[in-house]
Coordinates of C-alpha atoms in Angstrom, one line a residue:
M1 CA 68.3 208.5 55.1
I2 CA 67.3 207.2 58.6
M3 CA 64.0 205.4 58.5
K4 CA 61.3 206.8 60.8
L5 CA 59.0 204.6 62.7
T6 CA 55.4 205.5 63.3
I7 CA 54.2 205.2 66.9
R8 CA 52.1 202.2 65.8
Q9 CA 55.1 200.4 64.4
F10 CA 57.1 201.1 67.5
K11 CA 54.3 199.7 69.7
L12 CA 54.1 196.7 67.4
L13 CA 57.8 196.0 68.0
Q14 CA 57.2 196.3 71.7
Y15 CA 54.3 193.9 71.5
I16 CA 56.4 191.4 69.6
N17 CA 59.2 191.7 72.1
D18 CA 56.9 191.3 75.1
F19 CA 54.5 188.7 73.6
P20 CA 56.4 186.8 70.9
D21 CA 53.9 183.9 70.9
M22 CA 50.9 186.0 69.8
T23 CA 49.4 185.7 66.3
L24 CA 48.8 188.5 63.9
D25 CA 45.1 188.3 65.0
D26 CA 46.2 189.1 68.5
Y27 CA 48.5 191.9 67.5
S28 CA 45.8 193.5 65.3
R29 CA 43.3 193.4 68.1
A30 CA 45.8 194.9 70.6
L31 CA 46.7 197.7 68.2
E32 CA 43.2 198.1 66.8
I33 CA 44.2 197.8 63.2
S34 CA 43.4 195.4 60.4
I35 CA 45.6 192.5 59.6
P36 CA 46.5 193.9 56.1
T37 CA 47.7 197.1 57.7
L38 CA 49.7 195.0 60.2
K39 CA 51.3 193.1 57.4
S40 CA 52.1 196.3 55.6
D41 CA 53.8 197.7 58.7
I42 CA 55.9 194.6 59.0
K43 CA 56.8 194.8 55.3
N44 CA 57.8 198.5 55.6
M45 CA 60.2 197.7 58.5
E46 CA 62.0 194.9 56.7
D47 CA 65.2 197.0 55.8
L48 CA 65.4 198.3 59.4
L49 CA 64.9 194.8 60.9
K50 CA 67.6 193.3 58.6
K51 CA 70.2 195.8 60.0
Y52 CA 69.6 194.1 63.4
K53 CA 69.5 190.6 62.0
I54 CA 65.8 190.3 62.7
I55 CA 63.4 188.6 60.3
L56 CA 59.6 188.6 60.8
Q57 CA 57.9 186.0 58.6
V58 CA 54.2 185.5 58.4
L59 CA 53.3 181.8 58.4
G60 CA 50.0 179.9 58.0
K61 CA 47.0 180.8 60.2
N62 CA 48.5 184.2 60.7
N63 CA 51.3 182.9 63.0
L64 CA 54.5 185.0 63.1
Q65 CA 57.9 183.5 63.0
I66 CA 60.6 185.7 64.7
C67 CA 64.2 185.1 63.9
G68 CA 66.8 187.1 66.0
K69 CA 64.3 188.0 68.8
E70 CA 67.3 188.4 71.1
N71 CA 68.2 191.6 69.2
L72 CA 64.7 193.2 69.6
T73 CA 65.7 195.1 72.8
H74 CA 68.8 196.6 71.0
L75 CA 66.5 197.7 68.1
L76 CA 64.0 199.3 70.5
I77 CA 66.6 201.2 72.3
D78 CA 68.2 202.5 69.1
S79 CA 64.8 203.3 67.6
K80 CA 63.6 205.7 70.3
N81 CA 64.8 208.7 68.2
R82 CA 63.3 207.2 65.0
I83 CA 59.7 207.5 66.3
E84 CA 57.9 210.1 64.2
F85 CA 57.1 213.4 65.8
S86 CA 53.3 213.2 65.1
L87 CA 51.4 216.0 63.4
D88 CA 49.4 216.9 66.6
E89 CA 52.7 217.2 68.4
Q90 CA 54.1 219.4 65.6
I91 CA 51.0 221.7 65.9
L92 CA 51.4 222.0 69.7
L93 CA 55.1 222.8 69.4
L94 CA 54.5 225.4 66.7
L95 CA 51.9 227.1 69.0
I96 CA 54.3 227.1 71.9
L97 CA 57.1 228.7 69.8
S98 CA 54.8 231.3 68.3
D99 CA 54.2 234.7 69.9
D100 CA 50.7 235.4 68.7
F101 CA 47.6 233.9 67.2
I102 CA 48.0 231.6 64.1
V103 CA 45.2 230.8 61.7
L104 CA 44.7 227.2 60.5
Q105 CA 45.9 227.9 57.0
D106 CA 49.2 229.4 58.3
I107 CA 49.7 226.3 60.6
A108 CA 49.1 224.1 57.6
D109 CA 51.6 226.1 55.4
K110 CA 54.3 226.0 58.1
L111 CA 54.0 222.3 58.6
F112 CA 53.6 221.5 54.8
V113 CA 50.3 219.7 55.2
S114 CA 46.7 220.4 54.0
K115 CA 44.4 222.6 56.0
S116 CA 41.9 219.7 56.2
K117 CA 44.4 217.7 58.2
I118 CA 44.8 220.5 60.7
E119 CA 41.0 220.9 61.0
K120 CA 40.6 217.2 61.7
L121 CA 43.1 217.3 64.6
M122 CA 42.4 220.6 66.1
P123 CA 39.2 219.8 68.1
D124 CA 40.9 217.0 70.1
L125 CA 44.0 219.2 70.6
L126 CA 41.9 222.0 72.0
K127 CA 40.0 219.6 74.3
T128 CA 43.2 217.9 75.5
Y129 CA 45.1 221.1 76.1
S130 CA 42.1 223.3 77.2
N131 CA 44.2 225.1 79.8
D132 CA 47.1 225.7 77.4
L133 CA 45.4 226.7 74.1
Q134 CA 43.0 229.5 73.2
S135 CA 40.9 229.6 70.0
L136 CA 39.2 232.9 69.0
R137 CA 37.1 233.4 65.8
H138 CA 38.8 235.7 63.3
Y139 CA 42.0 235.6 65.2
G140 CA 43.1 231.9 65.2
I141 CA 44.8 229.8 67.9
R142 CA 47.5 230.6 70.4
C143 CA 49.3 229.1 73.4
I144 CA 48.2 230.9 76.6
S145 CA 50.1 228.7 79.2
P146 CA 51.9 230.6 81.9
E147 CA 55.7 230.7 81.2
A148 CA 56.6 227.9 83.6
E149 CA 53.9 225.6 82.3
K150 CA 54.9 226.4 78.7
R151 CA 58.5 225.4 79.4
A152 CA 57.4 222.2 81.0
L153 CA 55.1 221.3 78.1
F154 CA 57.9 222.1 75.6
A155 CA 60.3 219.8 77.6
K156 CA 57.7 217.0 77.7
L157 CA 57.2 217.2 73.9
L158 CA 60.9 217.0 73.0
S159 CA 62.5 214.9 75.8
A160 CA 61.9 211.6 74.1
Y161 CA 64.3 212.7 71.3
F162 CA 67.2 213.7 73.6
K163 CA 69.7 211.6 75.4
G164 CA 71.9 214.2 77.1
I165 CA 75.2 213.1 75.5
D166 CA 75.7 215.8 72.9
L167 CA 72.8 218.2 73.3
C168 CA 73.8 220.6 70.5
R169 CA 74.0 217.8 68.0
E170 CA 70.7 216.4 69.3
V171 CA 69.0 219.7 68.6
E172 CA 70.4 219.6 65.1
D173 CA 69.1 216.0 64.7
F174 CA 65.7 216.9 65.9
N175 CA 65.7 220.0 63.6
T176 CA 66.6 217.8 60.6
K177 CA 64.5 214.7 61.3
H178 CA 61.4 215.9 63.0
F179 CA 60.7 219.7 63.2
P180 CA 62.5 222.8 62.0
I181 CA 63.0 224.1 65.6
L182 CA 66.0 226.2 64.6
D183 CA 63.7 228.4 62.5
Y184 CA 62.2 229.5 65.8
I185 CA 65.0 229.2 68.4
S186 CA 68.5 230.6 67.7
K187 CA 71.6 228.5 67.6
D188 CA 73.1 231.0 70.1
S189 CA 70.4 230.1 72.6
V190 CA 71.2 226.4 72.1
L191 CA 74.9 227.0 72.9
I192 CA 74.1 229.0 76.0
A193 CA 71.7 226.3 77.3
N194 CA 74.3 223.7 76.6
N195 CA 76.9 225.7 78.6
V196 CA 74.5 226.0 81.5
I197 CA 74.1 222.2 81.6
K198 CA 77.9 221.7 81.5
I199 CA 78.2 224.0 84.5
I200 CA 75.5 222.0 86.4
Q201 CA 77.2 218.7 85.5
D202 CA 80.6 220.0 86.7
N203 CA 79.0 220.8 90.1
K204 CA 80.3 218.6 92.9
D205 CA 77.4 219.0 95.3
F206 CA 74.8 217.1 93.2
S207 CA 74.4 215.4 89.8
F208 CA 71.4 214.7 87.7
T209 CA 70.1 211.7 85.8
D210 CA 70.5 211.9 82.0
E211 CA 66.7 212.3 81.8
S212 CA 66.7 215.2 84.2
A213 CA 69.6 216.9 82.5
C214 CA 67.7 216.8 79.2
Q215 CA 64.6 218.3 80.9
L216 CA 66.7 221.1 82.4
F217 CA 68.3 221.8 79.0
L218 CA 65.0 222.0 77.2
C219 CA 63.4 224.3 79.9
F220 CA 66.4 226.5 79.9
L221 CA 66.5 226.6 76.1
L222 CA 63.0 228.0 75.8
M223 CA 63.5 230.3 78.8
I224 CA 66.7 231.8 77.2
D225 CA 65.2 232.2 73.8
N226 CA 62.0 233.8 75.0
Y227 CA 63.8 236.1 77.4
K228 CA 66.0 237.4 74.6
K229 CA 62.9 238.3 72.5
H230 CA 60.6 239.4 75.3
K231 CA 62.1 240.5 78.6
D232 CA 58.6 240.6 80.2
K233 CA 58.0 236.9 79.6
T234 CA 59.1 235.5 83.0
V235 CA 57.6 233.1 85.6
S236 CA 55.4 234.2 88.4
S237 CA 56.3 234.6 92.1
I238 CA 55.0 231.1 92.9
F239 CA 58.6 229.6 92.9
T240 CA 59.8 232.4 95.1
N241 CA 57.2 231.5 97.7
I242 CA 58.1 227.8 97.4
I243 CA 61.9 228.4 97.9
K244 CA 61.2 230.6 100.9
E245 CA 59.7 227.6 102.8
L246 CA 62.7 225.2 102.1
P247 CA 65.4 225.1 104.8
N248 CA 68.1 223.4 102.6
A249 CA 67.9 225.6 99.5
T250 CA 71.1 227.5 100.1
I251 CA 73.5 225.6 97.9
Y252 CA 71.0 225.2 95.1
L253 CA 70.2 229.0 95.4
K254 CA 73.9 229.8 95.0
V255 CA 74.1 227.7 91.8
A256 CA 70.9 229.2 90.5
R257 CA 72.3 232.7 91.0
D258 CA 75.4 231.8 89.1
I259 CA 73.3 230.4 86.2
A260 CA 71.1 233.5 86.3
T261 CA 74.2 235.7 86.0
L262 CA 75.3 233.8 83.0
L263 CA 71.9 234.3 81.4
N264 CA 71.7 238.0 82.4
L265 CA 68.8 237.2 84.7
D266 CA 70.6 238.0 87.9
K267 CA 68.1 240.9 88.7
N268 CA 65.1 238.7 88.2
Y269 CA 64.6 237.0 91.5
N270 CA 61.5 235.0 90.3
E271 CA 63.6 233.4 87.6
I272 CA 66.4 232.7 90.1
C273 CA 63.9 230.9 92.3
Y274 CA 62.5 229.0 89.3
I275 CA 66.0 227.7 88.4
C276 CA 66.6 226.8 92.1
Y277 CA 63.3 224.9 92.1
M278 CA 64.2 223.0 89.0
L279 CA 67.6 222.1 90.5
M280 CA 66.0 220.8 93.7
S281 CA 63.0 219.0 92.3
L282 CA 64.3 216.9 89.4
R283 CA 65.7 213.4 89.9
K284 CA 69.4 213.1 90.7
Q285 CA 72.2 210.6 90.8
N286 CA 73.5 212.0 94.1
V287 CA 73.1 215.0 96.4
F288 CA 75.2 216.7 99.0
D289 CA 72.4 217.2 101.5
V290 CA 71.2 213.5 101.7
D291 CA 71.5 213.4 105.5
A292 CA 69.4 216.5 105.9
I293 CA 66.7 215.1 103.5
V294 CA 66.7 211.7 105.2
N295 CA 66.3 213.3 108.6
Q296 CA 63.5 215.6 107.3
M297 CA 61.6 212.7 105.7
Q298 CA 62.1 210.0 108.4
D299 CA 58.6 210.3 109.8
I300 CA 56.8 209.5 106.5
I301 CA 59.4 206.9 105.4
Y302 CA 59.0 204.8 108.6
K303 CA 55.2 205.2 108.5
I304 CA 55.4 203.7 105.0
L305 CA 57.6 200.9 106.0
E306 CA 55.5 200.2 109.1
N307 CA 52.4 199.9 106.9
I308 CA 54.2 197.6 104.5
E309 CA 55.2 195.3 107.3
Y310 CA 51.7 195.3 108.7
R311 CA 50.0 194.7 105.3
L312 CA 52.6 192.4 103.6
S313 CA 54.6 191.0 106.5
I314 CA 57.9 192.2 105.0
D315 CA 60.2 194.2 107.2
L316 CA 62.3 196.7 105.2
S317 CA 63.0 199.1 108.1
Q318 CA 66.7 198.0 108.4
D319 CA 67.5 198.6 104.7
M320 CA 69.2 201.9 105.1
E321 CA 69.8 202.1 101.3
L322 CA 66.1 201.9 100.7
V323 CA 65.4 204.5 103.4
K324 CA 67.9 206.9 101.8
N325 CA 66.6 206.4 98.2
L326 CA 62.9 206.6 99.2
S327 CA 63.6 209.8 101.2
L328 CA 65.3 211.5 98.2
H329 CA 62.7 210.3 95.7
I330 CA 59.6 211.2 97.8
Y331 CA 61.1 214.6 98.8
A332 CA 61.6 215.5 95.1
T333 CA 58.2 214.1 94.1
V334 CA 56.3 216.1 96.6
L335 CA 58.3 219.2 95.8
R336 CA 57.8 218.7 92.1
K337 CA 54.1 217.6 92.2
D338 CA 52.4 218.5 88.9
M339 CA 54.4 221.6 88.2
L340 CA 56.8 219.8 85.8
K341 CA 55.6 217.5 83.0
P342 CA 57.9 214.5 82.6
A343 CA 57.5 212.5 79.4
N344 CA 55.0 209.6 79.7
L345 CA 56.5 206.3 80.5
D346 CA 56.3 203.9 77.6
C347 CA 54.4 200.6 77.8
Q348 CA 57.6 198.7 78.9
W349 CA 57.7 200.8 82.0
N350 CA 54.0 200.7 82.7
E351 CA 54.0 196.9 82.8
L352 CA 56.6 196.9 85.5
G353 CA 53.7 197.3 88.0
Y354 CA 52.4 193.9 86.8
Q355 CA 55.8 192.3 86.5
Y356 CA 56.6 193.1 90.1
P357 CA 53.2 192.9 91.8
V358 CA 54.6 192.8 95.4
S359 CA 56.7 195.9 94.8
F360 CA 53.8 197.7 93.1
E361 CA 51.6 196.8 96.1
M362 CA 54.3 198.5 98.3
A363 CA 54.2 201.5 96.0
V364 CA 50.4 201.7 96.4
I365 CA 50.7 201.7 100.2
A366 CA 53.4 204.4 100.0
S367 CA 51.2 206.5 97.7
S368 CA 48.3 206.4 100.2
I369 CA 50.6 207.6 103.0
I370 CA 52.0 210.4 100.7
K371 CA 48.5 211.5 100.1
E372 CA 47.7 211.4 103.8
Y373 CA 50.8 213.5 104.6
Y374 CA 50.8 216.0 101.7
Q375 CA 47.3 215.9 100.1
Y376 CA 49.0 214.9 96.8
D377 CA 47.6 212.1 94.6
V378 CA 50.7 210.2 93.3
S379 CA 50.5 209.6 89.6
R380 CA 50.8 206.2 87.9
N381 CA 54.3 207.3 86.6
E382 CA 55.5 208.0 90.1
M383 CA 54.1 204.7 91.4
I384 CA 56.2 202.9 88.8
Y385 CA 59.3 204.7 90.1
L386 CA 58.4 203.8 93.7
T387 CA 58.0 200.2 92.5
L388 CA 61.6 200.3 91.3
H389 CA 62.9 201.3 94.6
F390 CA 61.0 198.6 96.5
Q391 CA 62.0 195.9 93.9
V392 CA 65.6 196.9 94.4
A393 CA 65.2 196.3 98.2
I394 CA 63.6 192.9 97.5
E395 CA 66.3 191.9 95.0
R396 CA 68.9 193.0 97.5
L397 CA 67.7 190.3 99.9
K398 CA 68.7 187.7 97.4
T399 CA 72.1 189.1 96.3
E400 CA 75.1 186.8 96.7
E401 CA 78.8 187.4 96.3
Q402 CA 79.7 187.5 92.6
K403 CA 82.8 187.0 90.3
I404 CA 82.4 188.6 86.9
R405 CA 82.8 192.4 86.9
A406 CA 80.1 194.3 85.1
I407 CA 78.7 197.9 85.0
V408 CA 75.2 199.2 84.3
I409 CA 74.6 202.2 82.1
C410 CA 71.1 203.5 82.4
H411 CA 69.4 206.7 81.0
Y412 CA 66.5 206.6 83.4
G413 CA 68.4 207.1 86.7
M414 CA 69.8 205.3 89.6
A415 CA 66.6 203.5 90.7
A416 CA 66.3 201.8 87.3
A417 CA 70.0 201.1 87.1
T418 CA 70.1 199.6 90.6
L419 CA 67.1 197.5 89.8
I420 CA 68.9 196.0 86.7
S421 CA 72.0 195.5 88.9
T422 CA 70.4 193.7 91.7
K423 CA 68.1 191.7 89.4
I424 CA 71.2 190.4 87.5
N425 CA 73.1 189.8 90.7
S426 CA 70.3 187.7 92.1
L427 CA 69.9 185.6 89.0
F428 CA 73.5 185.0 88.0
G429 CA 75.9 184.0 90.7
V430 CA 78.9 184.6 88.5
I431 CA 78.2 188.3 88.0
K432 CA 79.2 191.2 90.2
I433 CA 77.9 194.7 89.3
I434 CA 80.7 197.1 90.3
G435 CA 79.0 200.4 89.3
C436 CA 75.9 202.0 87.9
Y437 CA 76.4 205.1 85.7
S438 CA 74.5 207.6 83.5
M439 CA 75.9 207.9 80.0
H440 CA 77.5 211.2 80.9
D441 CA 79.4 209.7 83.8
F442 CA 80.3 206.6 81.8
L443 CA 81.9 208.7 79.0
N444 CA 84.1 210.4 81.6
L445 CA 85.3 207.2 83.3
N446 CA 89.1 207.0 83.6
K447 CA 89.3 203.4 84.7
H448 CA 88.0 200.5 82.7
D449 CA 88.3 197.7 85.3
Y450 CA 85.2 195.8 84.1
D451 CA 84.5 192.9 81.8
L452 CA 80.9 193.5 80.7
I453 CA 78.6 196.5 80.0
L454 CA 74.8 196.2 80.5
S455 CA 73.2 199.2 78.9
T456 CA 69.8 200.7 78.2
E457 CA 71.4 203.1 75.7
K458 CA 73.4 202.6 72.5
I459 CA 77.2 202.7 73.0
E460 CA 79.5 203.5 70.1
H461 CA 82.8 201.8 69.5
S462 CA 83.1 199.9 72.8
K463 CA 86.0 197.5 73.1
I464 CA 84.2 195.9 76.1
P465 CA 81.3 193.5 75.3
V466 CA 77.9 195.3 75.5
I467 CA 74.6 193.6 76.2
Y468 CA 71.5 195.7 75.8
V469 CA 68.8 195.4 78.5
S470 CA 65.6 197.2 79.5
P471 CA 64.6 198.1 83.1
A472 CA 62.2 195.1 83.0
V473 CA 65.2 192.8 82.2
R474 CA 63.2 190.6 79.9
E475 CA 63.6 186.9 79.3
N476 CA 65.3 187.3 75.9
E477 CA 67.7 189.7 77.4
L478 CA 68.6 187.2 80.2
E479 CA 69.3 184.7 77.4
Q480 CA 71.9 187.0 76.1
I481 CA 73.8 187.0 79.4
L482 CA 73.5 183.4 80.5
K483 CA 71.2 180.4 80.0
Y484 CA 69.4 179.5 83.1
I485 CA 66.8 177.0 84.3
N486 CA 63.5 178.0 85.9
N487 CA 63.0 177.0 89.4
K488 CA 61.1 173.7 89.1
N489 CA 59.9 173.8 92.7
V490 CA 58.2 177.2 92.1
S491 CA 56.6 175.8 89.0
N492 CA 55.4 172.7 90.8
T493 CA 53.9 174.8 93.6
L494 CA 52.2 177.1 91.1
R495 CA 50.8 174.1 89.2
L496 CA 49.3 172.7 92.4
I497 CA 47.7 176.0 93.3
I498 CA 46.1 176.3 89.8
M499 CA 44.8 172.7 89.9
E500 CA 43.3 173.3 93.3
S501 CA 41.9 176.8 92.4
M502 CA 38.2 177.7 92.8
V503 CA 36.6 178.5 89.4
L504 CA 33.3 180.4 89.2
N505 CA 31.4 181.0 85.9
Y506 CA 29.0 183.9 85.3
K507 CA 27.1 184.8 82.2
K508 CA 27.3 188.6 83.0
A509 CA 27.7 191.1 85.8
K510 CA 26.5 194.6 86.4
N511 CA 29.8 196.0 87.8
I512 CA 33.1 195.3 89.6
D513 CA 31.5 195.4 93.1
E514 CA 28.9 192.8 92.2
I515 CA 31.2 190.3 90.7
L516 CA 33.9 190.6 93.4
S517 CA 31.3 190.4 96.2
S518 CA 29.8 187.3 94.7
G519 CA 33.2 185.6 94.1
I520 CA 34.7 186.5 97.5
K521 CA 31.5 185.3 99.3
A522 CA 32.4 181.8 98.1
L523 CA 35.8 182.2 99.7
I524 CA 34.2 183.5 102.9
D525 CA 31.7 180.6 103.0
A526 CA 34.6 178.2 102.6
K527 CA 36.3 179.9 105.6
L528 CA 39.3 180.6 103.4
V529 CA 39.1 184.4 104.0
E530 CA 37.5 186.7 106.6
P531 CA 34.6 189.0 105.7
E532 CA 36.9 192.0 105.9
Y533 CA 38.8 190.7 102.9
L534 CA 36.1 191.9 100.5
N535 CA 36.4 195.5 101.6
S536 CA 40.2 195.3 101.4
V537 CA 40.0 194.1 97.8
L538 CA 37.5 196.8 96.8
E539 CA 39.5 199.6 98.5
R540 CA 42.6 198.4 96.7
E541 CA 40.9 198.6 93.3
K542 CA 39.9 202.2 94.0
I543 CA 43.5 203.2 94.5
S544 CA 44.9 201.5 91.4
P545 CA 42.7 199.3 89.1
T546 CA 44.3 196.0 88.2
D547 CA 42.7 195.3 84.8
I548 CA 45.1 194.3 81.9
G549 CA 43.2 193.8 78.7
C550 CA 40.7 191.0 79.0
F551 CA 41.7 190.0 82.6
A552 CA 42.1 191.6 86.0
V553 CA 44.2 190.6 89.0
P554 CA 42.6 192.1 92.1
H555 CA 44.0 191.3 95.6
G556 CA 43.5 192.3 99.2
N557 CA 45.1 192.3 102.6
P558 CA 46.9 189.0 103.5
N559 CA 45.9 189.6 107.2
F560 CA 42.4 188.6 106.3
V561 CA 43.3 185.4 104.5
N562 CA 43.2 182.1 106.4
K563 CA 44.5 179.8 103.7
T564 CA 46.0 180.6 100.3
K565 CA 43.6 180.1 97.5
L566 CA 43.4 181.2 93.8
L567 CA 40.0 182.3 92.8
I568 CA 39.3 182.4 89.0
I569 CA 36.1 184.1 87.9
C570 CA 35.0 183.8 84.3
V571 CA 32.4 186.3 82.9
D572 CA 31.1 185.3 79.5
E573 CA 29.9 188.7 78.4
G574 CA 32.6 190.5 80.4
V575 CA 32.3 193.3 82.9
Q576 CA 33.5 196.9 82.6
W577 CA 36.5 197.5 84.8
N578 CA 38.6 200.6 84.6
K579 CA 39.6 200.8 80.9
S580 CA 38.9 197.3 79.8
I581 CA 36.1 194.8 79.4
V582 CA 37.3 192.0 81.7
K583 CA 36.3 188.4 81.1
Y584 CA 38.7 186.7 83.5
I585 CA 39.4 187.6 87.1
F586 CA 42.4 186.0 88.9
L587 CA 42.2 186.7 92.6
F588 CA 45.2 185.3 94.3
A589 CA 44.3 185.3 98.0
V590 CA 47.6 184.7 99.8
S591 CA 47.8 184.1 103.5
K592 CA 50.1 186.3 105.6
E593 CA 52.1 183.2 106.6
D594 CA 52.6 182.1 103.0
F595 CA 53.3 185.6 101.8
N596 CA 55.9 186.1 104.5
K597 CA 57.5 182.8 103.8
N598 CA 57.8 182.9 100.0
F599 CA 55.9 185.1 97.5
T600 CA 57.8 183.8 94.4
P601 CA 54.9 181.8 93.1
L602 CA 52.7 184.9 93.1
T603 CA 55.3 186.9 91.2
I604 CA 55.9 184.1 88.6
F605 CA 52.1 183.7 88.2
Y606 CA 51.6 187.4 87.3
K607 CA 54.6 187.5 85.0
K608 CA 53.4 184.4 83.1
L609 CA 49.8 185.8 83.0
M610 CA 51.1 189.1 81.5
K611 CA 52.4 187.2 78.5
L612 CA 49.0 185.7 77.7
N613 CA 46.5 188.6 77.6
L614 CA 44.5 188.1 74.4
N615 CA 45.3 184.4 74.2
L616 CA 43.1 183.9 77.3
E617 CA 40.0 184.4 75.2
K618 CA 40.8 181.2 73.4
I619 CA 40.5 179.0 76.5
D620 CA 37.4 176.8 76.8
N621 CA 35.8 177.4 80.2
T622 CA 32.8 175.1 79.8
N623 CA 34.5 172.5 82.0
D624 CA 36.6 173.5 85.1
M625 CA 39.2 170.8 84.7
I626 CA 39.7 171.4 81.0
F627 CA 39.9 175.1 81.7
K628 CA 42.7 174.5 84.3
N629 CA 44.7 172.2 82.1
N630 CA 44.4 174.7 79.2
L631 CA 45.5 177.5 81.5
L632 CA 48.5 175.5 82.7
E633 CA 49.4 174.7 79.0
L634 CA 49.2 178.4 78.1
L635 CA 51.2 179.5 81.1
N636 CA 53.8 176.8 80.2
I637 CA 53.9 175.4 83.8

């Protein structure tokens, strides 16, 4: 029997992978659980960990010894489909799959739990999904989402458990391990949906990422099954109106008609346009109409790149690969908006914004331009995808000619695969990435002219060496590829910046504006920054807050910085930021000249800072010099 992991256990493994030097006290605070519960979770995972040659041993003073930490990424990748399908998710899925009201006792009976458990969860569910669920006294609860939203919600719930390799088997696995979905959806519908995906994957004009193929499959699965039971349950005309306005929809509309014919929906034009919309808006590996899209998007793309050059002094306008990839991504993002519900990115993805601060800053700039052009607020998830594209461009600047042939297999799409590729190329002069593939494309490769596979997904029975990596390409993953030495020059520069930093201590502060205004005033008085710098920092925080646990990393426009300076603000009682009580503020004011010349110290500083988090609270800040030395020791500089 395959061991399931609770979401908490999975998060614990992610914390251990990301912050291996933390103690049990740190992990318990981060997960908001007691240390005995934490120890119990570690004990319950022992058998699973042994299979991956990982041993977690609790030492004195609640320290944790990790043996086999280089295998943690492999375990996390394999364990995605082990994560339990929580009871609230089961309730929501049951309501989506049911045709009418269900009373609480029936929900409990169908899910084999007590009614009291359902009663405990239901208020939060009704609040979270207030637009999707309806509760009426004497009737029960039902799903009232419009058909398109219902399909999108269904896909969001299930997508984490699907890889897109063998969809029929993956449905069976989900049915066996998590929820009896085949009690509600027929196997015939599964086969039809699978055949539709095969037709789409055989299409030569465009191809989807594995993630998008899974989302298509799940939306089609619910659509097919519902239409067989209720011919009147179809989408509204909203998609028909959208498709009418798109000049390059012809090829997609033809494929949509073929799919609709296969599904006996050829007379339902609203559904044809819904299928067309799905085909056009989901992320792809490649598209036939790339030139038309690039031409259509050129105004906004060059506006974004102009703003990036002005704000950050980095000229990316000649990177045609970036122009193409940004055009395709933003086109699909704006078309998709909030009408589809992709699965939430896990914490490994969310921290990419902090791991690549310069690229994330570019994504923030791009997001503000997108809002200006399309009146659309870009989500945090989409900002992370934009960050990937910009980081690829930055890494591309450092790429050198390589020798060892390697391929990258990535479930998340070409942006993530290319980021891994260019990151590895820039760090290891002996490696040459010769291709990036989805799992579907990899399994259909005829030639095997490579020496190494770098994969985010489990690969069965490979004769070629496989190294498992994540999009963030963590330190322990790099150790698996090659031992390398940190750039001492960067460390020395960063050490000097920290030792010369300005440290300000406050007992308390009313709000963000007050503490930042007070701190930046000290920089203005020292003529290190111009008065306009304060407003640029405050405006930047409004777009995307920079708090991470007990610390924040605000920053502003380099154009208003006269001389690079690190400002550290310590607030004894903390100040409410976005989601956190922040006690330490690290404001790295980098001049335009330094930023343009070399921003590596900034990136290294943020990466090292990310590994500290809760350990920062242990630093003694009663003396500035002691504080700085302790910080250097914690940062390992």
